[in-house]
């Protein structure tokens, strides 16, 4: 009997590995063709001269003082944005984790709205608040759009939910009795928190900080709109070198630098997530929240609510108000006309274009991300599969500008002559959506009891029927949530789409950026109106997600 078991186990393991590799085939092919190949093509175009690699160009580019300044500013503003976001958002994480109060679920959705908003809309909202003619300029004559503070505040606005959801999700699942026990043994409130709760929260705080740093390190739309000619991140500089100066060598070097930096960030992030998964004992989050007690806790709740109003609601409200400045919804009515000359078609057509592209991108992202998540389900996967997991995250950090321009360079010859095809836009958007799909579905798939699948197989079910009868009913809600995230992310993608969207088929973010780049009150007002429409669509998608998700009990963002 023991011999039979030892013979069956290797066969089962080999069969499982073969199935896992089969599931990986399509995602690997997708990322190879539509991510690795375009990125490699633009790097080769920049660093190859007459078929010979010119690696000395890397040192030449990095020796330039203006490039060193871009690298310094990119790193400095990312560190400052991360520190400021943690400072502002950690009290919010505590409030959402430990306090129970009326309207908590609605407020949770509100603070998450900025994260699903396109960065172009975030930049536009803060331009309406702190820019020329903005609210602060009208009330007190104060303008921040020419300072780094506008960028930092916009980054805090955008990433506030990352900290609240990531840290707060885990905080809600920590057993409060451990801290209470420390206090009964004579520790002060702060000492108990510092010695018991803070070490347990460390992996979640580190993971959130790394994600905020990643998003701000690769910031494009916010810096493009608020930074002007004064401030430039790596992503903005790659866009400038590619589209304005057409210096592909410099763009290639900066792409390599960003790729290496992002790879290091993702490696550290993966390590912190593994610590978080294996080092903690968690409890049901529904039993850890209670109503605030005492003046101090009520003051903390009021402070967090005030922060949400000023930091999140005020910029969005000003954006809506600016879009309504023209009497009779004038800016919205102007969107139906192309008389201004900024577009070949009326700007309002960008709404339909964006929705069409986003639906196609969502279908692609769910298919590729679902297969990838299924391949990564087992925690005891080997190095090859773990490397595949890291590959899936790279599109979040590698320059979307590089990917978009790489599409134009690489996918212009048979059998992949797609440069004139509409499918290029959703393909590029799906690359950004896949990581969100994987991160949403994977924890649910890993929670499915393996014995259920084995029982189905013993009863004669094929792998497809076992998945349909066992896994699908359990992950259906996660699939819908993943599709919603992919839709929202695709709807707001800008870095790659700005190269790929044709003038007669602009997307909403591209249309907003184009209107902001043109002088005139009418163009500015139309940009505010389009941004408001985009904000409403994204917020609607998020509210649907919150309804599907219910109470957040997984600790995942």
C-alpha angles and dihedrals in degrees: 000000000000090000090052091051093050090051094048095048096061091045090051091048093049091048091050092049091049091051091048092051089048090054090049094053099084096041091048091049091047094051092042094053101034102031116020095037097050092044092048090046095056092044090051091047090055100042102034121084117183089343094307122114113238101202090161086074089074093064092043093054095045090049092062112105095221091052091049088052090053091050091048094047092046092054096039096050091045091053092045092046091049094049092046092047092052091047093052100035105042093075087052090051090054093048094051091045102045107021128075115200139150114282094019095137093048091049090049089056092046094055090048094053094084092055093059093042116103112255088238089063091047090052091046093049092053091044087058089049105041105012133092108308090008127137095271091046092052096045103038107002090249121145124185100170090096093052134072090244091077090057094045094049092047089052091051089049091051097044102037091100093051091065096037094050099037099042096029092050091057095038090057090057097049112105106248090203090076091062091042090054091054090052091050087056090059104270118140119241092258094045091050091050093046096048101035113022102030096056089049091049092046097094093047093047090048092048092049092046091051092050092049090048090050094050093046094042089058095037114148117152096044094048093041091057102033101030098057115179092325103066128040133173125200091265093050091045091051088053092048094047091047104042105024107029097021091217098151093174093061091042090051093051092049090048090055091048092050092045092054093046093048091047090055092048092050092048091054090044092053090051093052091048091053089051090050092050097049108030104058140074110210136194134206107291092214092074101048101067122084138166115281116268127205132004094286095058093044089050090051091051091048090049092052091047089050090050091052091050095048100035102037113015098040097058091046092047092050089050091055092044092052090051089057097048093104112077118252094018087295096167092050092049089049089060089071092062131069094196091112090072096227092113139031088227133031109285091236088072087071087075093061092041092052093048092049093048092045093052092050091046091049092054090050094045094049092048095047095037093046092053091046092050091050090053091051097047098106113075092208093065118141130249093274092060093043088052088052089053090055091048090058091060097051097086088065091064109023113093110277086201089060091048093049095048089041089058090058093048101040105034098056102094133067132301087027101034096145102138093110094040123104090221092077092078098054090042090057092044092049090058089065093042097053096073091054091049092050094047091049099046101035099070090050094048090049090052093058110106108247089214090069090060091045091051091052090050092049089053089056102261117152117235090257093050091045090054092046094048101036112023103031098059089050097046099036093102092046089051091054091048091048090050090052093051091047090050094050093045092047092048091058102037109129114157097070098026093059087069098039107041110095119231091247092049107042122170123227097258092047091048092050092050092047093051092048089052092060125077122240139078093254093056091047092049093048089051089054091048094050090046090053091051090049091048092051093050093049092045090050091052090050094051089053088051092051090051090053095043097050115181112006104240102151101071088230121126 
